[in-house]
CSV table of N, CA and C and ligand atoms in Angstrom, one decimal:
chain,number,residue,atom,x,y,z
A,7,UNK,N,13.6,-4.9,-72.2
A,7,UNK,CA,12.5,-6.3,-71.9
A,7,UNK,C,13.4,-7.8,-71.9
A,8,UNK,N,13.1,-8.4,-70.5
A,8,UNK,CA,13.5,-9.7,-69.8
A,8,UNK,C,13.5,-10.8,-71.4
A,9,UNK,N,14.7,-11.6,-71.3
A,9,UNK,CA,14.3,-12.8,-72.1
A,9,UNK,C,13.8,-13.8,-71.6
A,10,UNK,N,13.1,-14.8,-72.5
A,10,UNK,CA,12.3,-15.6,-72.4
A,10,UNK,C,13.2,-16.6,-71.7
A,11,UNK,N,12.7,-17.4,-70.7
A,11,UNK,CA,13.4,-18.6,-70.2
A,11,UNK,C,13.5,-19.9,-71.5
A,12,UNK,N,14.8,-20.4,-71.6
A,12,UNK,CA,14.4,-21.6,-72.7
A,12,UNK,C,14.4,-22.9,-71.2
A,13,UNK,N,13.8,-23.7,-71.8
A,13,UNK,CA,13.3,-24.9,-71.1
A,13,UNK,C,14.3,-26.1,-71.6
A,14,UNK,N,14.5,-26.9,-70.5
A,14,UNK,CA,15.1,-27.8,-70.9
A,14,UNK,C,14.4,-29.5,-70.2
A,15,UNK,N,14.8,-30.5,-71.0
A,15,UNK,CA,14.6,-31.8,-70.2
A,15,UNK,C,15.3,-32.4,-68.8
A,16,UNK,N,15.7,-33.5,-68.4
A,16,UNK,CA,16.5,-33.8,-67.6
A,16,UNK,C,17.0,-34.8,-68.0
A,17,UNK,N,16.8,-35.2,-69.4
A,17,UNK,CA,17.9,-36.1,-70.4
A,17,UNK,C,18.7,-35.2,-70.9
A,18,UNK,N,18.8,-33.9,-71.1
A,18,UNK,CA,19.7,-33.1,-71.9
A,18,UNK,C,20.9,-32.8,-70.9
A,19,UNK,N,20.6,-33.1,-69.3
A,19,UNK,CA,21.6,-32.8,-68.5
A,19,UNK,C,22.6,-34.2,-68.1
A,20,UNK,N,21.6,-35.2,-68.0
A,20,UNK,CA,22.2,-36.2,-67.1
A,20,UNK,C,23.5,-36.9,-67.4
A,21,UNK,N,24.0,-37.5,-66.4
A,21,UNK,CA,25.9,-37.6,-66.3
A,21,UNK,C,25.9,-38.8,-65.6
A,22,UNK,N,26.5,-40.1,-66.3
A,22,UNK,CA,26.5,-41.3,-65.5
A,22,UNK,C,28.4,-41.3,-65.6
A,23,UNK,N,28.8,-41.6,-64.4
A,23,UNK,CA,30.3,-41.6,-64.6
A,23,UNK,C,30.9,-43.2,-63.7
A,24,UNK,N,31.6,-43.6,-64.0
A,24,UNK,CA,32.3,-44.7,-63.2
A,24,UNK,C,34.0,-44.3,-62.5
A,25,UNK,N,33.7,-45.0,-61.4
A,25,UNK,CA,35.0,-44.8,-60.9
A,25,UNK,C,35.7,-46.5,-60.2
A,26,UNK,N,36.8,-47.0,-59.9
A,26,UNK,CA,37.0,-47.9,-59.4
A,26,UNK,C,37.9,-47.5,-58.0
A,27,UNK,N,37.4,-48.5,-57.2
A,27,UNK,CA,38.0,-47.9,-55.5
A,27,UNK,C,39.7,-48.7,-56.0
A,28,UNK,N,40.4,-47.7,-55.6
A,28,UNK,CA,41.7,-48.0,-55.2
A,28,UNK,C,41.6,-48.5,-53.6
A,29,UNK,N,43.2,-49.1,-53.2
A,29,UNK,CA,43.6,-48.8,-52.0
A,29,UNK,C,43.2,-47.4,-51.3
A,30,UNK,N,43.8,-46.6,-52.0
A,30,UNK,CA,43.9,-45.2,-51.4
A,30,UNK,C,42.6,-44.5,-51.1
A,31,UNK,N,41.4,-45.1,-51.5
A,31,UNK,CA,40.0,-44.2,-51.2
A,31,UNK,C,39.8,-45.3,-49.8
A,32,UNK,N,40.2,-46.3,-49.2
A,32,UNK,CA,39.4,-46.7,-48.6
A,32,UNK,C,39.8,-46.2,-47.1
A,33,UNK,N,39.2,-46.3,-46.3
A,33,UNK,CA,38.7,-46.1,-44.3
A,33,UNK,C,40.0,-47.0,-44.1
A,34,UNK,N,40.0,-47.2,-42.6
A,34,UNK,CA,40.5,-47.9,-41.9
A,34,UNK,C,39.9,-49.8,-41.8
A,35,UNK,N,38.7,-49.7,-42.1
A,35,UNK,CA,38.0,-51.1,-42.4
A,35,UNK,C,38.2,-51.7,-43.4
A,36,UNK,N,38.8,-50.6,-44.6
A,36,UNK,CA,39.1,-51.6,-45.6
A,36,UNK,C,38.4,-51.4,-46.4
A,37,UNK,N,36.8,-50.3,-46.9
A,37,UNK,CA,36.2,-50.0,-47.7
A,37,UNK,C,36.2,-48.8,-47.8
A,38,UNK,N,35.2,-48.3,-48.6
A,38,UNK,CA,35.7,-46.9,-49.4
A,38,UNK,C,35.4,-45.9,-47.8
A,39,UNK,N,36.1,-44.7,-48.2
A,39,UNK,CA,35.7,-43.6,-47.7
A,39,UNK,C,34.7,-42.9,-47.8
A,40,UNK,N,34.1,-42.3,-47.4
A,40,UNK,CA,32.8,-41.9,-47.4
A,40,UNK,C,33.0,-40.3,-47.8
A,41,UNK,N,34.4,-39.6,-47.7
A,41,UNK,CA,34.5,-38.6,-48.6
A,41,UNK,C,34.8,-38.7,-49.6
A,42,UNK,N,35.4,-39.7,-50.3
A,42,UNK,CA,35.6,-39.8,-51.5
A,42,UNK,C,34.4,-40.0,-52.5
A,43,UNK,N,33.5,-40.8,-51.6
A,43,UNK,CA,31.8,-40.7,-52.3
A,43,UNK,C,31.3,-39.5,-52.4
A,44,UNK,N,31.5,-38.9,-51.5
A,44,UNK,CA,30.8,-37.5,-51.4
A,44,UNK,C,31.5,-36.7,-52.7
A,45,UNK,N,32.9,-37.0,-52.9
A,45,UNK,CA,33.8,-36.0,-53.8
A,45,UNK,C,32.9,-36.4,-55.1
A,46,UNK,N,32.8,-38.2,-55.8
A,46,UNK,CA,32.5,-38.2,-56.8
A,46,UNK,C,31.1,-37.6,-57.2
A,47,UNK,N,29.7,-37.7,-55.7
A,47,UNK,CA,28.6,-37.2,-56.1
A,47,UNK,C,28.1,-36.3,-56.5
A,48,UNK,N,29.4,-34.9,-55.9
A,48,UNK,CA,29.9,-33.5,-55.6
A,48,UNK,C,29.9,-33.5,-57.3
A,49,UNK,N,30.8,-34.4,-57.9
A,49,UNK,CA,31.5,-33.5,-59.1
A,49,UNK,C,30.2,-34.4,-60.5
A,50,UNK,N,30.2,-35.3,-59.9
A,50,UNK,CA,29.0,-35.8,-61.2
A,50,UNK,C,27.7,-34.8,-61.2
A,51,UNK,N,27.3,-34.6,-60.1
A,51,UNK,CA,26.2,-34.2,-59.9
A,51,UNK,C,26.5,-32.1,-60.4
A,52,UNK,N,27.6,-31.8,-60.1
A,52,UNK,CA,28.4,-30.3,-60.5
A,52,UNK,C,28.3,-30.1,-62.4
A,53,UNK,N,28.5,-31.3,-62.7
A,53,UNK,CA,28.7,-31.7,-64.2
A,53,UNK,C,27.2,-31.4,-64.9
A,54,UNK,N,26.0,-32.1,-63.8
A,54,UNK,CA,25.2,-32.6,-64.7
A,54,UNK,C,24.2,-30.9,-64.0
A,55,UNK,N,24.4,-30.4,-63.1
A,55,UNK,CA,24.0,-28.5,-63.0
A,55,UNK,C,24.4,-27.6,-64.5
A,56,UNK,N,25.8,-28.1,-64.4
A,56,UNK,CA,26.5,-27.3,-65.3
A,56,UNK,C,25.8,-27.0,-67.1
A,57,UNK,N,25.9,-28.5,-67.1
A,57,UNK,CA,25.2,-28.8,-68.5
A,57,UNK,C,23.9,-28.5,-68.5
A,58,UNK,N,23.3,-27.9,-67.5
A,58,UNK,CA,21.5,-27.9,-67.5
A,58,UNK,C,21.7,-26.3,-67.5
A,59,UNK,N,22.7,-25.6,-67.0
A,59,UNK,CA,22.8,-24.3,-66.7
A,59,UNK,C,23.1,-23.6,-67.9
A,60,UNK,N,24.5,-24.5,-68.5
A,60,UNK,CA,25.4,-23.8,-69.5
A,60,UNK,C,26.0,-22.8,-69.1
A,61,UNK,N,26.5,-22.9,-67.8
A,61,UNK,CA,27.0,-21.9,-66.8
A,61,UNK,C,27.8,-22.4,-65.8
A,62,UNK,N,29.2,-21.6,-65.1
A,62,UNK,CA,29.4,-22.5,-64.0
A,62,UNK,C,28.8,-22.7,-62.8
A,63,UNK,N,29.0,-23.6,-61.9
A,63,UNK,CA,27.9,-23.3,-61.0
A,63,UNK,C,28.3,-23.8,-59.9
A,64,UNK,N,28.0,-23.6,-58.7
A,64,UNK,CA,29.1,-23.8,-57.5
A,64,UNK,C,27.6,-24.6,-56.3
A,65,UNK,N,28.1,-25.7,-55.4
A,65,UNK,CA,27.4,-26.1,-54.9
A,65,UNK,C,27.2,-25.0,-53.3
A,66,UNK,N,25.6,-25.4,-52.7
A,66,UNK,CA,25.0,-24.4,-52.1
A,66,UNK,C,24.6,-25.5,-50.6
A,67,UNK,N,24.3,-26.5,-50.7
A,67,UNK,CA,23.2,-27.3,-49.9
A,67,UNK,C,23.3,-28.9,-50.8
A,68,UNK,N,24.3,-29.5,-49.1
A,68,UNK,CA,23.8,-30.8,-49.6
A,68,UNK,C,22.6,-31.7,-48.7
A,69,UNK,N,21.6,-32.2,-49.5
A,69,UNK,CA,20.9,-33.1,-48.6
A,69,UNK,C,20.3,-34.7,-48.7
A,70,UNK,N,20.3,-35.5,-47.4
A,70,UNK,CA,19.7,-36.4,-47.8
A,70,UNK,C,20.9,-37.8,-47.8
A,71,UNK,N,22.1,-37.1,-47.3
A,71,UNK,CA,22.9,-38.3,-48.4
A,71,UNK,C,23.2,-39.7,-47.1
A,72,UNK,N,22.9,-40.4,-47.6
A,72,UNK,CA,22.3,-41.8,-47.0
A,72,UNK,C,23.6,-42.7,-47.4
A,73,UNK,N,24.4,-43.5,-46.7
A,73,UNK,CA,25.2,-44.8,-47.1
A,73,UNK,C,25.1,-46.0,-46.8
A,74,UNK,N,24.2,-46.7,-47.4
A,74,UNK,CA,23.6,-48.1,-47.2
A,74,UNK,C,24.4,-49.2,-47.1
A,75,UNK,N,25.5,-49.2,-47.9
A,75,UNK,CA,26.3,-50.2,-48.1
A,75,UNK,C,27.7,-49.8,-47.9
A,76,UNK,N,28.6,-50.9,-48.2
A,76,UNK,CA,30.1,-50.2,-47.9
A,76,UNK,C,30.3,-50.9,-49.3
A,77,UNK,N,32.1,-50.3,-50.1
A,77,UNK,CA,32.2,-50.7,-51.0
A,77,UNK,C,33.4,-51.1,-51.2
A,78,UNK,N,33.9,-52.2,-52.0
A,78,UNK,CA,34.8,-53.0,-51.7
A,78,UNK,C,36.1,-52.5,-52.3
A,79,UNK,N,37.3,-53.0,-52.1
A,79,UNK,CA,38.6,-52.5,-53.0
A,79,UNK,C,38.5,-53.4,-54.4
A,80,UNK,N,38.3,-52.8,-55.5
A,80,UNK,CA,38.3,-53.5,-56.6
A,80,UNK,C,37.1,-53.3,-57.3
A,81,UNK,N,36.3,-52.9,-56.4
A,81,UNK,CA,34.4,-52.5,-57.4
A,81,UNK,C,34.8,-51.5,-57.9
A,82,UNK,N,33.8,-51.4,-59.2
A,82,UNK,CA,33.4,-50.6,-59.9
A,82,UNK,C,32.4,-49.4,-59.0
A,83,UNK,N,32.4,-48.3,-59.1
A,83,UNK,CA,31.1,-47.6,-58.6
A,83,UNK,C,30.5,-46.4,-59.7
A,84,UNK,N,29.5,-46.9,-59.7
A,84,UNK,CA,28.4,-46.4,-60.8
A,84,UNK,C,28.0,-45.1,-60.4
A,85,UNK,N,28.2,-43.5,-60.7
A,85,UNK,CA,27.0,-42.9,-60.4
A,85,UNK,C,26.5,-42.2,-61.1
A,86,UNK,N,25.3,-41.6,-61.2
A,86,UNK,CA,24.0,-41.7,-62.2
A,86,UNK,C,23.6,-39.8,-61.0
A,87,UNK,N,23.5,-38.9,-62.1
A,87,UNK,CA,23.1,-37.7,-61.7
A,87,UNK,C,22.3,-37.2,-62.3
A,88,UNK,N,21.0,-36.7,-62.0
A,88,UNK,CA,20.3,-36.1,-62.9
A,88,UNK,C,19.0,-34.9,-62.2
A,89,UNK,N,19.0,-33.6,-63.4
A,89,UNK,CA,18.1,-32.6,-62.2
A,89,UNK,C,16.8,-32.9,-62.1
A,90,UNK,N,16.4,-32.9,-60.4
A,90,UNK,CA,15.6,-33.4,-60.4
A,90,UNK,C,14.6,-32.1,-60.2
A,91,UNK,N,14.7,-30.4,-60.1
A,91,UNK,CA,13.9,-29.3,-60.0
A,91,UNK,C,15.1,-28.1,-60.2
A,92,UNK,N,14.3,-27.1,-60.9
A,92,UNK,CA,14.9,-25.8,-60.7
A,92,UNK,C,13.9,-24.6,-60.2
A,93,UNK,N,15.0,-23.9,-59.6
A,93,UNK,CA,14.1,-22.7,-59.1
A,93,UNK,C,14.8,-21.5,-60.4
A,94,UNK,N,15.4,-20.2,-59.9
A,94,UNK,CA,15.3,-19.1,-61.1
A,94,UNK,C,17.0,-18.9,-60.8
A,95,UNK,N,17.5,-19.6,-59.9
A,95,UNK,CA,19.2,-19.3,-60.1
A,95,UNK,C,19.3,-20.8,-59.8
A,96,UNK,N,18.9,-21.4,-58.8
A,96,UNK,CA,18.9,-22.9,-58.3
A,96,UNK,C,18.5,-24.0,-59.0
A,97,UNK,N,19.4,-24.7,-58.8
A,97,UNK,CA,19.0,-26.6,-59.2
A,97,UNK,C,19.0,-28.1,-58.4
A,98,UNK,N,17.8,-28.7,-58.1
A,98,UNK,CA,18.0,-30.2,-57.4
A,98,UNK,C,19.0,-30.8,-58.1
A,99,UNK,N,19.5,-31.8,-57.9
A,99,UNK,CA,20.4,-32.7,-58.7
A,99,UNK,C,20.1,-33.6,-57.6
A,100,UNK,N,19.4,-35.0,-58.0
A,100,UNK,CA,19.4,-36.1,-57.5
A,100,UNK,C,20.8,-36.8,-58.2
A,101,UNK,N,21.4,-37.6,-56.9
A,101,UNK,CA,22.6,-38.5,-57.3
A,101,UNK,C,22.0,-40.0,-56.8
A,102,UNK,N,22.6,-41.0,-57.6
A,102,UNK,CA,22.1,-42.6,-57.1
A,102,UNK,C,23.8,-43.0,-57.3
A,103,UNK,N,24.5,-44.0,-56.3
A,103,UNK,CA,25.8,-44.5,-56.6
A,103,UNK,C,25.5,-46.1,-56.3
A,104,UNK,N,25.9,-46.8,-57.2
A,104,UNK,CA,25.7,-48.2,-57.3
A,104,UNK,C,27.2,-48.9,-56.9
A,105,UNK,N,27.5,-50.1,-55.9
A,105,UNK,CA,28.8,-50.4,-56.7
A,105,UNK,C,28.4,-51.7,-57.4
A,106,UNK,N,29.4,-52.2,-58.0
A,106,UNK,CA,29.4,-53.3,-59.0
A,106,UNK,C,31.0,-54.3,-59.3
A,107,UNK,N,30.4,-55.4,-58.7
A,107,UNK,CA,31.7,-56.4,-58.8
A,107,UNK,C,31.9,-56.9,-59.5
A,108,UNK,N,33.0,-56.4,-60.8
A,108,UNK,CA,33.1,-56.4,-62.4
A,108,UNK,C,33.1,-57.9,-62.5
A,109,UNK,N,33.3,-59.1,-61.8
A,109,UNK,CA,33.3,-60.2,-62.0
A,109,UNK,C,32.1,-61.2,-62.4
A,110,UNK,N,31.1,-60.2,-61.9
A,110,UNK,CA,30.0,-61.3,-61.4
A,110,UNK,C,29.0,-60.3,-62.0
A,111,UNK,N,29.0,-59.4,-62.3
A,111,UNK,CA,28.1,-57.7,-62.6
A,111,UNK,C,27.3,-57.6,-61.9
A,112,UNK,N,27.3,-58.1,-60.7
A,112,UNK,CA,26.0,-58.1,-59.6
A,112,UNK,C,26.4,-56.8,-59.0
A,113,UNK,N,25.0,-56.0,-58.8
A,113,UNK,CA,25.2,-54.3,-58.3
A,113,UNK,C,24.4,-54.1,-57.1
A,114,UNK,N,25.1,-53.2,-56.4
A,114,UNK,CA,24.2,-52.9,-55.3
A,114,UNK,C,24.4,-51.4,-54.8
A,115,UNK,N,22.7,-50.9,-54.3
A,115,UNK,CA,22.6,-49.3,-54.8
A,115,UNK,C,23.1,-49.4,-53.3
A,116,UNK,N,24.3,-48.1,-53.3
A,116,UNK,CA,24.6,-47.7,-52.3
A,116,UNK,C,24.5,-46.3,-51.5
A,117,UNK,N,24.4,-45.8,-52.6
A,117,UNK,CA,24.3,-44.1,-51.7
A,117,UNK,C,23.4,-43.1,-52.3
A,118,UNK,N,22.8,-42.2,-51.9
A,118,UNK,CA,22.0,-41.4,-52.4
A,118,UNK,C,22.0,-40.2,-51.7
A,119,UNK,N,21.8,-38.9,-52.9
A,119,UNK,CA,22.3,-37.7,-52.0
A,119,UNK,C,21.4,-36.2,-53.3
A,120,UNK,N,20.9,-35.3,-52.7
A,120,UNK,CA,20.5,-34.6,-53.5
A,120,UNK,C,20.9,-33.1,-53.0
A,121,UNK,N,21.4,-32.6,-53.8
A,121,UNK,CA,22.7,-31.1,-54.1
A,121,UNK,C,21.7,-30.2,-55.1
A,122,UNK,N,22.2,-29.2,-54.1
A,122,UNK,CA,21.4,-28.1,-54.7
A,122,UNK,C,22.5,-27.0,-55.1
A,123,UNK,N,22.8,-26.6,-56.5
A,123,UNK,CA,23.7,-25.4,-57.1
A,123,UNK,C,23.0,-24.0,-57.4
A,124,UNK,N,23.6,-23.5,-57.5
A,124,UNK,CA,23.9,-22.0,-57.9
A,124,UNK,C,24.6,-21.8,-59.4
A,125,UNK,N,24.0,-21.3,-60.3
A,125,UNK,CA,24.5,-20.7,-61.5
A,125,UNK,C,25.2,-19.1,-60.9
A,126,UNK,N,26.2,-19.0,-61.8
A,126,UNK,CA,27.1,-18.0,-61.5
A,126,UNK,C,27.3,-17.1,-62.9
A,127,UNK,N,27.5,-16.0,-63.1
A,127,UNK,CA,27.4,-15.2,-64.2
A,127,UNK,C,28.9,-14.6,-64.5
A,128,UNK,N,29.4,-13.7,-65.2
A,128,UNK,CA,31.0,-13.3,-65.2
A,128,UNK,C,31.1,-12.5,-64.2
A,129,UNK,N,30.4,-12.5,-63.0
A,129,UNK,CA,31.0,-11.5,-62.2
A,129,UNK,C,30.7,-12.0,-60.7
A,130,UNK,N,30.4,-13.4,-60.8
A,130,UNK,CA,29.7,-14.6,-59.7
A,130,UNK,C,28.8,-14.0,-59.2
A,131,UNK,N,27.6,-13.8,-59.5
A,131,UNK,CA,26.7,-14.0,-59.4
A,131,UNK,C,25.6,-14.6,-59.8
A,132,UNK,N,24.2,-15.2,-58.8
A,132,UNK,CA,23.5,-15.9,-59.1
A,132,UNK,C,22.9,-15.6,-60.5
A,133,UNK,N,22.8,-16.4,-61.6
A,133,UNK,CA,21.8,-15.9,-63.0
A,133,UNK,C,20.8,-16.7,-63.1
A,134,UNK,N,20.1,-16.3,-63.9
A,134,UNK,CA,18.7,-17.0,-64.0
A,134,UNK,C,19.1,-18.5,-65.1
A,135,UNK,N,18.7,-19.5,-64.6
A,135,UNK,CA,19.1,-20.7,-65.8
A,135,UNK,C,17.5,-21.2,-66.8
A,136,UNK,N,17.6,-22.0,-67.5
A,136,UNK,CA,16.8,-22.4,-68.0
A,136,UNK,C,15.8,-23.2,-67.1
A,137,UNK,N,14.4,-23.4,-67.7
A,137,UNK,CA,13.7,-23.9,-66.9
A,137,UNK,C,13.9,-25.5,-67.3
A,138,UNK,N,12.6,-26.2,-66.3
A,138,UNK,CA,12.9,-27.6,-66.8
A,138,UNK,C,11.6,-28.6,-66.9
A,139,UNK,N,11.6,-29.2,-67.7
A,139,UNK,CA,10.5,-29.8,-67.6
A,139,UNK,C,10.3,-31.8,-67.9
A,140,UNK,N,10.1,-31.9,-66.7
A,140,UNK,CA,9.7,-33.0,-66.5
A,140,UNK,C,8.9,-33.9,-67.0
A,141,UNK,N,9.3,-35.1,-68.0
A,141,UNK,CA,8.5,-35.7,-68.6
A,141,UNK,C,7.8,-37.0,-68.2
A,142,UNK,N,9.1,-37.6,-67.8
A,142,UNK,CA,8.6,-38.9,-67.7
A,142,UNK,C,7.8,-39.7,-66.5
A,143,UNK,N,7.3,-40.5,-65.5
A,143,UNK,CA,6.8,-40.5,-64.7
A,143,UNK,C,7.5,-40.6,-63.5
A,144,UNK,N,8.8,-41.1,-63.6
A,144,UNK,CA,10.1,-40.8,-62.6
A,144,UNK,C,10.3,-39.7,-62.6
A,145,UNK,N,10.5,-38.7,-63.8
A,145,UNK,CA,10.9,-37.3,-63.9
A,145,UNK,C,10.1,-36.3,-63.0
A,146,UNK,N,8.8,-36.8,-63.6
A,146,UNK,CA,7.6,-36.2,-62.6
A,146,UNK,C,7.7,-36.2,-61.0
A,147,UNK,N,7.8,-37.8,-60.9
A,147,UNK,CA,7.9,-37.8,-59.3
A,147,UNK,C,8.9,-37.5,-58.7
A,148,UNK,N,10.0,-37.2,-58.8
A,148,UNK,CA,11.8,-36.4,-58.3
A,148,UNK,C,11.3,-35.1,-58.7
A,149,UNK,N,10.2,-34.3,-59.1
A,149,UNK,CA,10.4,-33.2,-59.6
A,149,UNK,C,9.5,-32.6,-58.0
A,150,UNK,N,8.1,-33.6,-58.3
A,150,UNK,CA,7.6,-33.3,-56.8
A,150,UNK,C,8.1,-33.5,-55.6
A,151,UNK,N,8.8,-34.6,-55.6
A,151,UNK,CA,9.4,-34.8,-54.2
A,151,UNK,C,10.6,-33.6,-53.9
A,152,UNK,N,11.2,-32.9,-54.9
A,152,UNK,CA,12.5,-32.0,-54.8
A,152,UNK,C,11.3,-30.8,-54.3
A,153,UNK,N,10.5,-30.7,-55.1
A,153,UNK,CA,9.7,-29.4,-54.5
A,153,UNK,C,9.5,-29.4,-53.5
A,154,UNK,N,8.7,-30.7,-52.6
A,154,UNK,CA,8.3,-30.9,-51.3
A,154,UNK,C,9.4,-30.3,-50.7
A,155,UNK,N,10.8,-30.8,-50.9
A,155,UNK,CA,11.9,-30.6,-50.2
A,155,UNK,C,12.4,-29.4,-49.8
A,156,UNK,N,12.0,-28.3,-50.6
A,156,UNK,CA,12.8,-27.5,-51.4
A,156,UNK,C,11.3,-26.5,-50.0
A,157,UNK,N,10.4,-26.9,-50.2
A,157,UNK,CA,9.2,-26.3,-49.2
A,157,UNK,C,9.5,-26.6,-47.6
A,158,UNK,N,9.7,-28.0,-47.2
A,158,UNK,CA,10.1,-28.5,-46.2
A,158,UNK,C,11.3,-27.8,-45.7
A,159,UNK,N,12.7,-27.5,-46.1
A,159,UNK,CA,13.9,-26.8,-45.4
A,159,UNK,C,13.4,-25.5,-45.5
A,160,UNK,N,12.8,-24.6,-46.1
A,160,UNK,CA,12.0,-23.0,-46.2
A,160,UNK,C,11.3,-23.0,-44.7
A,161,UNK,N,10.4,-24.3,-44.6
A,161,UNK,CA,9.7,-24.2,-43.1
A,161,UNK,C,10.5,-24.5,-42.2
A,162,UNK,N,11.5,-25.6,-42.0
A,162,UNK,CA,12.5,-25.6,-40.8
A,162,UNK,C,13.2,-24.5,-40.9
A,163,UNK,N,13.5,-24.0,-41.8
A,163,UNK,CA,14.6,-22.8,-41.6
A,163,UNK,C,13.6,-21.9,-40.2
A,164,UNK,N,12.7,-21.4,-40.5
A,164,UNK,CA,11.6,-20.6,-40.5
A,164,UNK,C,11.3,-20.8,-38.5
A,165,UNK,N,11.4,-22.4,-38.2
A,165,UNK,CA,11.1,-22.8,-37.1
A,165,UNK,C,12.9,-23.0,-36.0
A,166,UNK,N,13.6,-23.0,-36.6
A,166,UNK,CA,14.6,-22.8,-36.2
A,166,UNK,C,15.6,-21.7,-35.9
A,167,UNK,N,16.2,-21.5,-34.6
A,167,UNK,CA,16.1,-20.2,-34.2
A,167,UNK,C,18.3,-19.8,-34.9
B,217,COA,C1,26.0,-19.2,-54.9
B,217,COA,C2,26.2,-17.9,-53.6
B,217,COA,C3,27.1,-16.3,-54.7
B,217,COA,C4,24.9,-17.6,-54.3
B,217,COA,O1,24.7,-16.0,-52.6
B,217,COA,P1,23.6,-16.1,-52.3
B,217,COA,O2,23.9,-15.0,-51.3
B,217,COA,O3,22.9,-17.4,-51.2
B,217,COA,O4,22.2,-15.7,-53.3
B,217,COA,P2,20.7,-15.7,-53.0
B,217,COA,O5,20.3,-16.1,-51.9
B,217,COA,O6,20.0,-14.9,-54.5
B,217,COA,O7,20.4,-17.1,-53.7
B,217,COA,C5,20.5,-17.6,-55.0
B,217,COA,C6,19.7,-18.7,-54.9
B,217,COA,O8,20.3,-19.8,-54.5
B,217,COA,C7,19.5,-20.6,-53.6
B,217,COA,N1,20.5,-21.1,-52.3
B,217,COA,C8,21.2,-20.3,-51.8
B,217,COA,N2,21.8,-21.2,-50.4
B,217,COA,C9,21.0,-22.4,-51.0
B,217,COA,C10,21.3,-23.3,-49.8
B,217,COA,N3,22.1,-23.4,-48.6
B,217,COA,N4,20.1,-24.4,-50.0
B,217,COA,C11,18.9,-24.0,-50.7
B,217,COA,N5,19.3,-22.8,-51.7
B,217,COA,C12,20.1,-21.9,-51.5
B,217,COA,C13,18.2,-19.2,-53.2
B,217,COA,O9,17.1,-20.1,-52.4
B,217,COA,C14,18.4,-19.0,-54.3
B,217,COA,O10,17.4,-19.8,-55.4
B,217,COA,P3,16.5,-19.2,-56.5
B,217,COA,O11,17.0,-18.5,-57.4
B,217,COA,O12,16.5,-20.5,-57.4
B,217,COA,O13,15.2,-19.0,-56.0
B,217,COA,C15,26.8,-18.0,-52.5
B,217,COA,O14,26.0,-18.7,-51.9
B,217,COA,C16,28.3,-18.4,-52.2
B,217,COA,O15,29.2,-18.6,-53.0
B,217,COA,N6,28.2,-19.6,-51.3
B,217,COA,C17,29.0,-20.3,-51.9
B,217,COA,C18,29.5,-21.5,-52.5
B,217,COA,C19,30.4,-22.4,-52.7
B,217,COA,O16,31.7,-22.1,-52.7
B,217,COA,N7,30.6,-23.6,-53.1
B,217,COA,C20,31.6,-24.6,-52.7
B,217,COA,C21,31.8,-25.5,-51.3
B,217,COA,S1,32.6,-24.6,-50.3
């Protein structure tokens, strides 16, 4: 008989982490290199996904990553990751990035992205994860939007050769 899936809230797995932009993080323009931001986004999202799954996870898809504003050396970078949606073995994590001037406290939204992870069992095979119960209006909106993104990706794959 199959075991009943447990159910968790997005609050159970959310992650907030901070970094500071150092000179070795920058591009030739002297602002942060996008690959560094992508790495921090992937790390925060992976921690969130593995907290939800209670298993090791791997990234299988990154969608809609937007860079809206540059980040200067010395600024703080706040990365927030929360579970938006789950399938059977996969889950979508939404990540928001803000830059913060530590002297004025002024913050600017700079990046957002949606990452899909798969939880793996001891043999490296996809394994069933807990279900997700969105509770607040924001959590429900994120869940519905992520579901539309999954359906849109499936529909697009069918039309592409
Ligand atoms: C994770 C991995 C073992 C899954 O194998 P797979 O053959 O794709 O497994 P499945 O087809 O059974 O898919 C498992 C789940 O992932 C989802 N999935 C797989 N690839 C996906 C993709 N590119 N985008 C979105 N969802 C994806 C499936 O829809 C399924 O979801 P569900 O169980 O919630 O319904 C395999 O894709 C892998 O090893 N990928 C490399 C991961 C990695 O190394 N990442 C690090 C960066 S390179």
